[in-house]
CSV table of C-alpha atoms in Angstrom, one decimal:
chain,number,residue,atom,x,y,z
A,1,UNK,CA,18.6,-13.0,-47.5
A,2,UNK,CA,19.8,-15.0,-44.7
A,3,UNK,CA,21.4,-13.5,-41.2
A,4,UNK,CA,24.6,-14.0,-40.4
A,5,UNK,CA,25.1,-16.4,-37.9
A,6,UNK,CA,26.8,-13.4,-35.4
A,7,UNK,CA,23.7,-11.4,-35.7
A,8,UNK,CA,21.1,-14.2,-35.2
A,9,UNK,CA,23.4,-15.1,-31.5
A,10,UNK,CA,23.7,-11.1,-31.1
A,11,UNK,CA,19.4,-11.2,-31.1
A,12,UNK,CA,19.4,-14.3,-29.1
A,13,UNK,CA,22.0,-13.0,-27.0
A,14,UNK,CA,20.2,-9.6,-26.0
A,15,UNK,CA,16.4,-11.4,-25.6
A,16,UNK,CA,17.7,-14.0,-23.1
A,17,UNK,CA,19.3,-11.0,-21.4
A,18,UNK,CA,16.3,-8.6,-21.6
A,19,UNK,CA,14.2,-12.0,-20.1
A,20,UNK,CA,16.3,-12.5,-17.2
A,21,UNK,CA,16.7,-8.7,-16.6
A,22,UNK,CA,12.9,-8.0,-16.3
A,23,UNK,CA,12.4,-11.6,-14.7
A,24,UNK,CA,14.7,-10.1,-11.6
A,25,UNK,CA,12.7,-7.1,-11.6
A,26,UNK,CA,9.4,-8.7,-11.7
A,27,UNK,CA,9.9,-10.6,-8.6
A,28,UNK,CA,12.8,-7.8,-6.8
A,29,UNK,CA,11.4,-4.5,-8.4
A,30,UNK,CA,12.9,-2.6,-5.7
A,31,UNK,CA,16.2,-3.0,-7.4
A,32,UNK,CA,15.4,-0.6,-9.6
A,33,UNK,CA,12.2,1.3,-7.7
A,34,UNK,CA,11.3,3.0,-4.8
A,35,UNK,CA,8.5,1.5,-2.8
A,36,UNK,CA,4.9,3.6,-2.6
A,37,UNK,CA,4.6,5.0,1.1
A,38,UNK,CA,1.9,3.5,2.5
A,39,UNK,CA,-0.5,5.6,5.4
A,40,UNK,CA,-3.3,2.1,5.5
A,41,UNK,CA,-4.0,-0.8,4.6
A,42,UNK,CA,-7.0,-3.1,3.7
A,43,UNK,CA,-8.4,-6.4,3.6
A,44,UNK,CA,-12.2,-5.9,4.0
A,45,UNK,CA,-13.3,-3.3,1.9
A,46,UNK,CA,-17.8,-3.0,1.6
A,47,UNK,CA,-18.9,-1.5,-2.0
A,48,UNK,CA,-21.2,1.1,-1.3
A,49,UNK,CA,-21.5,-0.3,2.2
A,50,UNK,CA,-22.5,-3.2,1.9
A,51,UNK,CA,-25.3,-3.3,-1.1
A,52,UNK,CA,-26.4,-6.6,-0.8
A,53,UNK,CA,-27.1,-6.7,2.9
A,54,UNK,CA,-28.1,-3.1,3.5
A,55,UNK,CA,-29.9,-0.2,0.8
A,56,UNK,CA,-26.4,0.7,-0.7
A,57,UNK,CA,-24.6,4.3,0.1
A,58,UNK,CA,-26.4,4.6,2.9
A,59,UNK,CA,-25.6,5.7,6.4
A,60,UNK,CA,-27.4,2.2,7.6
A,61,UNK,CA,-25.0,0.7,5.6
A,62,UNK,CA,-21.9,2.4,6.5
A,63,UNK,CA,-22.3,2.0,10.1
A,64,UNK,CA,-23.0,-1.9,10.3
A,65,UNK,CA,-20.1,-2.3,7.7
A,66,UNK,CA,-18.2,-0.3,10.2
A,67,UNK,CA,-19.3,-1.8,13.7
A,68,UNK,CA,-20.6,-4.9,12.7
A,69,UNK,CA,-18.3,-6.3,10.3
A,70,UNK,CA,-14.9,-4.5,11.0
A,71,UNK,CA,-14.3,-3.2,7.7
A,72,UNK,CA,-10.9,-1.3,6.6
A,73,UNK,CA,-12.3,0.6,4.0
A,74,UNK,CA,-15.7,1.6,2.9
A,75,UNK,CA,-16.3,2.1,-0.9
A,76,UNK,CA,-18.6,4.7,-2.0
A,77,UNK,CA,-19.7,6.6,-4.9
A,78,UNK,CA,-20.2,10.6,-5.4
A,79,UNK,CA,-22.9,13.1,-7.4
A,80,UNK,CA,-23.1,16.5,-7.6
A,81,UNK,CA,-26.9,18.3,-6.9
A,82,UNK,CA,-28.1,21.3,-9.0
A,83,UNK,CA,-27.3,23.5,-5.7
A,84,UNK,CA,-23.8,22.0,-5.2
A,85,UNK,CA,-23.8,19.8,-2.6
A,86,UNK,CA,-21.9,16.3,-3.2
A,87,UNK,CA,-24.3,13.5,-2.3
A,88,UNK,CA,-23.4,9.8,-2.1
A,89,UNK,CA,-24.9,8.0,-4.8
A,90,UNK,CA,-23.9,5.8,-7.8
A,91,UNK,CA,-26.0,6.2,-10.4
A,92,UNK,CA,-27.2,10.4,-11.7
A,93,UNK,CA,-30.4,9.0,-12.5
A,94,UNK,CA,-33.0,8.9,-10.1
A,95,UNK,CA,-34.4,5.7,-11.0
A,96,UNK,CA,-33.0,2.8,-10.0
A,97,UNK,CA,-32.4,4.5,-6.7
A,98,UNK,CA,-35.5,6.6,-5.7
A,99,UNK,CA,-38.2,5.2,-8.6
A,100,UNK,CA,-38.3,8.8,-9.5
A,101,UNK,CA,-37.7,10.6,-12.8
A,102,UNK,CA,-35.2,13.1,-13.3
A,103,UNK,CA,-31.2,13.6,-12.3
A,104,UNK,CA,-29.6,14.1,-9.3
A,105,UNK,CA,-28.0,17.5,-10.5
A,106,UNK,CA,-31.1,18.7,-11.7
A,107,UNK,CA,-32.7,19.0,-8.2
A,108,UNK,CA,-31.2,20.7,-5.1
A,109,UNK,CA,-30.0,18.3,-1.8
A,110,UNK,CA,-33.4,19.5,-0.1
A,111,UNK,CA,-35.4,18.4,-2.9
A,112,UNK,CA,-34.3,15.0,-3.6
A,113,UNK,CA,-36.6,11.8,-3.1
A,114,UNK,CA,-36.1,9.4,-0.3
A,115,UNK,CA,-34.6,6.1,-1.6
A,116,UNK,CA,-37.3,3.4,-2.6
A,117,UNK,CA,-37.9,0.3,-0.1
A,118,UNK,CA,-36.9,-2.5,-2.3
A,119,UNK,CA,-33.5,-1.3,-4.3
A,120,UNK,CA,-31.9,-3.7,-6.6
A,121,UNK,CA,-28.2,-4.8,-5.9
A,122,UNK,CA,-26.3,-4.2,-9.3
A,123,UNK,CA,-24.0,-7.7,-8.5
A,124,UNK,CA,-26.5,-10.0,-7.9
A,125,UNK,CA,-29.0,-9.9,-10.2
A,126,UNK,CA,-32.6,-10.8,-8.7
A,127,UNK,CA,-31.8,-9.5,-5.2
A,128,UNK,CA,-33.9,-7.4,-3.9
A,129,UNK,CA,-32.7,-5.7,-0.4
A,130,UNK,CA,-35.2,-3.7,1.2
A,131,UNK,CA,-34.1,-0.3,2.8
A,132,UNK,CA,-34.2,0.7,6.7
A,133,UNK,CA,-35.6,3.5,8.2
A,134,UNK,CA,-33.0,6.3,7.3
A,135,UNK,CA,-33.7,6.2,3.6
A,136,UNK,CA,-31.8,9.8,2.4
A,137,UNK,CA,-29.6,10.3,0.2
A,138,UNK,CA,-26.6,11.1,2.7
A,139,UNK,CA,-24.2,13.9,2.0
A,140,UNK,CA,-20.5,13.1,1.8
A,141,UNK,CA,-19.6,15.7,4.7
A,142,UNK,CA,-21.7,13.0,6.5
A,143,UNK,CA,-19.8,10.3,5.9
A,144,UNK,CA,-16.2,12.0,6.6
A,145,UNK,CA,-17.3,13.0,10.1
A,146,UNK,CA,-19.2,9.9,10.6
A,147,UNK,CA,-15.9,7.6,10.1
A,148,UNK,CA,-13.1,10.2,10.7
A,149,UNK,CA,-10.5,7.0,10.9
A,150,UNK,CA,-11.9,4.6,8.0
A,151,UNK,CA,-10.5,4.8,5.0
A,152,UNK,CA,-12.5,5.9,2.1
A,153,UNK,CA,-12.6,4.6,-1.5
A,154,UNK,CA,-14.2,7.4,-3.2
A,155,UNK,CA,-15.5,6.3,-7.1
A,156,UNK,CA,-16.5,10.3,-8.5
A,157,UNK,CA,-19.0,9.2,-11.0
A,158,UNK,CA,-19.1,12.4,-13.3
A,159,UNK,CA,-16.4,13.9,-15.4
A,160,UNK,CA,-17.1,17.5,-13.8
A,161,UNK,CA,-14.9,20.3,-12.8
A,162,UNK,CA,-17.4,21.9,-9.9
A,163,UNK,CA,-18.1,17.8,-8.3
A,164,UNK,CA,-13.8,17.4,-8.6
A,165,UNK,CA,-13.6,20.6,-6.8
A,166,UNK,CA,-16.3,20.0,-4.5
A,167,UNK,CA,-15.0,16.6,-3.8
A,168,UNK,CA,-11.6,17.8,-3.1
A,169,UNK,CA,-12.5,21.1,-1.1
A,170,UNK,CA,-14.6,18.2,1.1
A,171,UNK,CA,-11.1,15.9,1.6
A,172,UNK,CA,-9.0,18.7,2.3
A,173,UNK,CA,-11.3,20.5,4.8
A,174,UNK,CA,-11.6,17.3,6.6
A,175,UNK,CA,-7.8,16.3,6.7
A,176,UNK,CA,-8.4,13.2,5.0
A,177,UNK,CA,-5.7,13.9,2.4
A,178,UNK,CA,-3.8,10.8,3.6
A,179,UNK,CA,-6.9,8.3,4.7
A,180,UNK,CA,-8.9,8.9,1.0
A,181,UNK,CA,-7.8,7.4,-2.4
A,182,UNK,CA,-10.1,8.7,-5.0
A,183,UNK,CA,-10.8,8.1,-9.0
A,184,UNK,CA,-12.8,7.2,-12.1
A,185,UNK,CA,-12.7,5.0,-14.6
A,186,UNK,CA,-11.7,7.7,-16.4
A,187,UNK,CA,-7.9,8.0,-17.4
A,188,UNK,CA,-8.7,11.6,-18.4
A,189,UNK,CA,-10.5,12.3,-14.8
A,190,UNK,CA,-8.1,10.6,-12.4
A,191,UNK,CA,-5.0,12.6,-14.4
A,192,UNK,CA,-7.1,15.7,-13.2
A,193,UNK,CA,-7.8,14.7,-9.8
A,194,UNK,CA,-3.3,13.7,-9.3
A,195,UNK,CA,-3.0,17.4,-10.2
A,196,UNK,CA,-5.5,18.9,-8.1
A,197,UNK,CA,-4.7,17.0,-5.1
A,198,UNK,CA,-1.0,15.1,-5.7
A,199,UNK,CA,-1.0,13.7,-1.7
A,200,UNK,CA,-4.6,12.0,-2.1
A,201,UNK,CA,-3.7,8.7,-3.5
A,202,UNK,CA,-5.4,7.5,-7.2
A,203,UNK,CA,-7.1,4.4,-8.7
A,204,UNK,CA,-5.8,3.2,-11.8
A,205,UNK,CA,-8.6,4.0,-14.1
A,206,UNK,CA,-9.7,1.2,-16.7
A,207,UNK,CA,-7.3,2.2,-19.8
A,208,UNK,CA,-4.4,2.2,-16.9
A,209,UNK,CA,-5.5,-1.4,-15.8
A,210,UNK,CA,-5.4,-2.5,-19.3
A,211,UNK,CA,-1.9,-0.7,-20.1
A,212,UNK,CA,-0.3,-2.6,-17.1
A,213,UNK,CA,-1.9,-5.8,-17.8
A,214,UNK,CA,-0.3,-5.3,-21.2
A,215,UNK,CA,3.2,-4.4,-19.7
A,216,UNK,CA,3.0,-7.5,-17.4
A,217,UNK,CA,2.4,-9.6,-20.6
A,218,UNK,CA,4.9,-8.1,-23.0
A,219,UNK,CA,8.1,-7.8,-19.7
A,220,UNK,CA,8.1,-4.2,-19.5
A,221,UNK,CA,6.3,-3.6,-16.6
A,222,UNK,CA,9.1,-3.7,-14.1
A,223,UNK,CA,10.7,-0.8,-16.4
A,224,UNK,CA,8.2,1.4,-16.2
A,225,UNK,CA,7.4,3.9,-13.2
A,226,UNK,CA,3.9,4.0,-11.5
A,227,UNK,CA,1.7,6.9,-11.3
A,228,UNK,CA,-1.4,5.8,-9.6
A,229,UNK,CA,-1.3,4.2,-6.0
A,230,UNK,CA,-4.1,0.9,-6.0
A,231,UNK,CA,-4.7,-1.3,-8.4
A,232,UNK,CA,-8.6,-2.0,-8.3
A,233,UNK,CA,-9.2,-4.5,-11.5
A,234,UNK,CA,-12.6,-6.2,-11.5
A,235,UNK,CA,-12.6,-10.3,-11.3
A,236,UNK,CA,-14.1,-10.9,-14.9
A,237,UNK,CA,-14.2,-14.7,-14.5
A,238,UNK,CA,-16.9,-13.8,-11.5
A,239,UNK,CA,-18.8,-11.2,-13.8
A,240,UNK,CA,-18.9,-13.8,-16.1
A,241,UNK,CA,-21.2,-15.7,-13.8
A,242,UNK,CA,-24.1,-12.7,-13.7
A,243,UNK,CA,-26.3,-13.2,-16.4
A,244,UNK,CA,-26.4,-9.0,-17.4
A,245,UNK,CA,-22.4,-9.4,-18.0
A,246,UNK,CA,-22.4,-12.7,-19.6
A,247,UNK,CA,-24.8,-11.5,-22.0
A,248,UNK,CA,-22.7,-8.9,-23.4
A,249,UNK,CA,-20.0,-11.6,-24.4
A,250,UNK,CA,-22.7,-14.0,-26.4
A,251,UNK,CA,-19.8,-15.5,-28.4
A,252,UNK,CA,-16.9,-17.9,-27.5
A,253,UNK,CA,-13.8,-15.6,-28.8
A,254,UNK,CA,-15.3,-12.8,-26.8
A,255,UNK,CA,-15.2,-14.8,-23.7
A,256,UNK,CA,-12.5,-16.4,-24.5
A,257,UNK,CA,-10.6,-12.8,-24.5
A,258,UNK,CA,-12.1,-12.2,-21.5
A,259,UNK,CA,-10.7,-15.1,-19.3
A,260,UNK,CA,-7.5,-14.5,-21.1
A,261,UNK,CA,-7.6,-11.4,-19.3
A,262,UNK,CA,-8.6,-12.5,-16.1
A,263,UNK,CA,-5.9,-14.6,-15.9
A,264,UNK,CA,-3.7,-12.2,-16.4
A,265,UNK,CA,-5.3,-9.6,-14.0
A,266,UNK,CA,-5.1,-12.3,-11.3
A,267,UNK,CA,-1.8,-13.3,-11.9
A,268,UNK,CA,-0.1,-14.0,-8.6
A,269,UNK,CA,3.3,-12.6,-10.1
A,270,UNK,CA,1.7,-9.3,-10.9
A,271,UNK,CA,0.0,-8.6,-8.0
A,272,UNK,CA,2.9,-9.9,-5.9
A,273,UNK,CA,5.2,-7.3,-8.2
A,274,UNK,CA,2.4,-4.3,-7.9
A,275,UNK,CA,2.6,-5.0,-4.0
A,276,UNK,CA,6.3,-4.9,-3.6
A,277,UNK,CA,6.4,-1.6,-5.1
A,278,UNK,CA,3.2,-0.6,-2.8
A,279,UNK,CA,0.9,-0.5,-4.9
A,280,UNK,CA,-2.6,-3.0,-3.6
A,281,UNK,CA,-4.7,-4.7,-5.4
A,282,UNK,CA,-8.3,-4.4,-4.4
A,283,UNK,CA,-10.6,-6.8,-6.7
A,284,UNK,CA,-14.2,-6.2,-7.2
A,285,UNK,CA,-17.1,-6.9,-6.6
A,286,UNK,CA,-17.2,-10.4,-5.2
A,287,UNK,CA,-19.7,-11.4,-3.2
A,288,UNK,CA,-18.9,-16.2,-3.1
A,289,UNK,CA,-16.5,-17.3,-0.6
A,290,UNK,CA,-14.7,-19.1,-3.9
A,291,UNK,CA,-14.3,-16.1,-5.4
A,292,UNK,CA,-12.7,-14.5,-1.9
A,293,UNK,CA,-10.4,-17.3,-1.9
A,294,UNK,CA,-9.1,-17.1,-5.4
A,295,UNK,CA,-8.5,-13.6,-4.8
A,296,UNK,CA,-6.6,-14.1,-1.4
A,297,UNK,CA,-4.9,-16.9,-3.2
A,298,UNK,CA,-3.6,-14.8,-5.6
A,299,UNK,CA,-1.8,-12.3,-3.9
A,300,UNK,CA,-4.4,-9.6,-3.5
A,301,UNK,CA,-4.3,-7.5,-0.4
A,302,UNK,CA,-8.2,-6.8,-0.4
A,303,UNK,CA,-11.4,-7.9,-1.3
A,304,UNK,CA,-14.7,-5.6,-2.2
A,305,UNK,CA,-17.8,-7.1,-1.7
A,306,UNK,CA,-21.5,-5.9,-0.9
A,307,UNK,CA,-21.5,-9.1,1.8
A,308,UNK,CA,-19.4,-7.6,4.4
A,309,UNK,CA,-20.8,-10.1,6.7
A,310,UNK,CA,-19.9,-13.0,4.3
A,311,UNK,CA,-16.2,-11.9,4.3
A,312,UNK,CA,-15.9,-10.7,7.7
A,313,UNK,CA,-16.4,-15.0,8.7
A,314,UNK,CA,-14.5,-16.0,5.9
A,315,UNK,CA,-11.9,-13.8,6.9
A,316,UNK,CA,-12.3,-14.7,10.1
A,317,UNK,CA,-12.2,-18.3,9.0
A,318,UNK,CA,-9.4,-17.9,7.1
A,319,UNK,CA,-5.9,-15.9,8.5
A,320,UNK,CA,-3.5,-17.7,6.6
A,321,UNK,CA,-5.2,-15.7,3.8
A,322,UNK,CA,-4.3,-12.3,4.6
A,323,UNK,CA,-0.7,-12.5,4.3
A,324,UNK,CA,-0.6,-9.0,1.6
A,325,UNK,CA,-2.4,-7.5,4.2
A,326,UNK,CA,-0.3,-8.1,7.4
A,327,UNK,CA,2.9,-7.4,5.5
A,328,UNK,CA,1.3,-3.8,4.2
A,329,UNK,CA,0.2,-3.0,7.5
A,330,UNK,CA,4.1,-3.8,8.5
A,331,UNK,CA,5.1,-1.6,6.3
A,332,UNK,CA,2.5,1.1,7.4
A,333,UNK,CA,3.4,0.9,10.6
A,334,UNK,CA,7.5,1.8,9.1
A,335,UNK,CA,6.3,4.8,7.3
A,336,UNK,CA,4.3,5.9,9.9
A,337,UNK,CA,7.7,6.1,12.1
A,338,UNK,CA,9.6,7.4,9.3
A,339,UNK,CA,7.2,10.3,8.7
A,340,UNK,CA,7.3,11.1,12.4
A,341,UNK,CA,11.3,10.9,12.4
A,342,UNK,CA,11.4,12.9,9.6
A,343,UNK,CA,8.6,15.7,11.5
A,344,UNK,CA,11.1,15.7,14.3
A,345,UNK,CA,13.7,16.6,12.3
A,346,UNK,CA,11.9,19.7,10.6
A,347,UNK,CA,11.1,21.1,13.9
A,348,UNK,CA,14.9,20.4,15.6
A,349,UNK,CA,15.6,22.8,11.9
């Protein structure tokens, strides 16, 4: 059966509608939504300090990312020990990190080995960076009273209730509620952490990367609300360029999904839609000047890297690039008043 001819310019009628309506929305979302409040901003964020300059998640690390480099944000990653204490560390297993057998939560904070000298960086395959003299595992307490005014991106690796709780009970005793945005990649383990702690911000774990993506492609992103706070997608046209990676997509449709993604995910009209509704995006783990450009080019408000040096002179090299960042930093400074007005008013109650 054929439609009538009213129907068929009824369905034409209401696509080109829905089209225009969500292309408004894409590029002025705050027609319809409220922007994120924002209490920082970054442009310079170092992955576990710095791993291919420094022994990553190290104190070493942390403080040359800090005073040498000028980071915004230092990335880091959390385990829990057998006797409770939450250490910094990426990987559970021992060894990798310390050439040791056995699990970081099978062996009390006291116990565990010093890091080897020569650790392997995880994004550059073949580099070998050899550690300095303060080789420990540091402690997470360490770190918040270390850098009491950088922002920390905290990656939990487990899905555990006592390293959550321990996690949290560490932000909240150190009044970094507003300064800390935490997660996994995980959906199940960041929609725990939003209710244990709803002021710390989230990362959008990997199933919530791949649901916007898919909004963004279909139109209905600018319908639907946001829960998490930064966008942190990986560049998958750099992974693509490490052997380990590349090797896991042998075929040409599996690669050929992947770069369809990647285009996608570095779309400038998404990010530039994410960031008008306040949301960042902080791309990772790129560690080429081409690949900081291509991010920058794109819309992104940060980069992570393990070559803090490398960005800090590209950066350096390059202001016209870090036009997300000023404008967020603009907007920080707004909330920052508007949370003070609003604390003045409270206390005039």
């Amino acid at each position: 059966e054929f439609q009538s001819p009213s129907v068929a310019v009824a369905a034409a009628a209401a696509l080109s509608a829905y089209t225009l309506l969500s292309g408004l929305l894409l590029r002025y979302p705050t027609l319809l939504h409220r922007r994120k409040r924002r209490h920082f901003a970054a442009a310079h964020i170092s992955h576990r300090g710095g791993a291919a300059e420094l022994a990553e998640n190290t104190m070493e690390a942390f403080e040359a990312a800090v005073s040498q480099h000028r980071t915004h944000m230092l990335e880091l990653d959390c385990q829990i020990t057998r006797d409770g204490q939450v250490v910094v560390a990426h990987d559970n297993d021992l060894n990798r990190l310390c050439a040791k057998s056995g699990r970081i939560d099978q062996i009390n904070y006291a116990e565990l080995p010093p890091i080897r000298r020569d650790l392997a960086v995880t994004f550059e395959p073949g580099l070998i960076v050899t550690a300095g003299k303060d080789r420990r595992i540091p402690l997470l307490a360490e770190v918040l009273v270390a850098f009491p005014n950088v922002p920390l991106n905290i990656d939990i690796k487990e899905d555990r209730p006592d390293l959550l709780e321990a996690v949290r009970q560490l932000v909240v005793q150190h009044g970094r509620q507003d300064t800390v945005v935490w997660g996994n990649r995980s959906y199940r383990v960041v929609r725990q952490l939003r209710a244990m702690e709803p002021r710390v911000s989230t990362l959008f774990s990997m199933r919530s990367i791949l649901f916007t993506v898919l909004l963004y492609a279909t139109g209905l992103l600018p319908f639907v609300p946001i829960s998490d706070d930064f966008f942190e997608p990986p560049m998958l046209s750099a992974l693509l360029e490490l052997e380990p990676f590349a090797a896991a997509y042998p075929n040409w449709f599996g690669r050929c999904l992947v770069r369809i993604f990647d285009i996608l995910m570095m779309s400038p009209k998404l990010i530039r839609h994410l960031h008008e509704r306040g949301v960042p995006t902080y791309v990772w783990v790129l560690n080429q000047e081409q690949h900081f450009l291509k991010a920058f080019q794109a819309g992104c408000e940060g980069v992570m890297t393990d070559r803090p040096e490398l960005l800090r002179r590209f950066i350096d090299s390059n202001p016209d690039c870090l036009d997300a960042y000023r404008r967020a930093c603009d907007w920080v400074r707004e909330d920052d008043l508007e949370r003070e007005r609003l604390a003045g008013r409270g206390k005039m109650d």
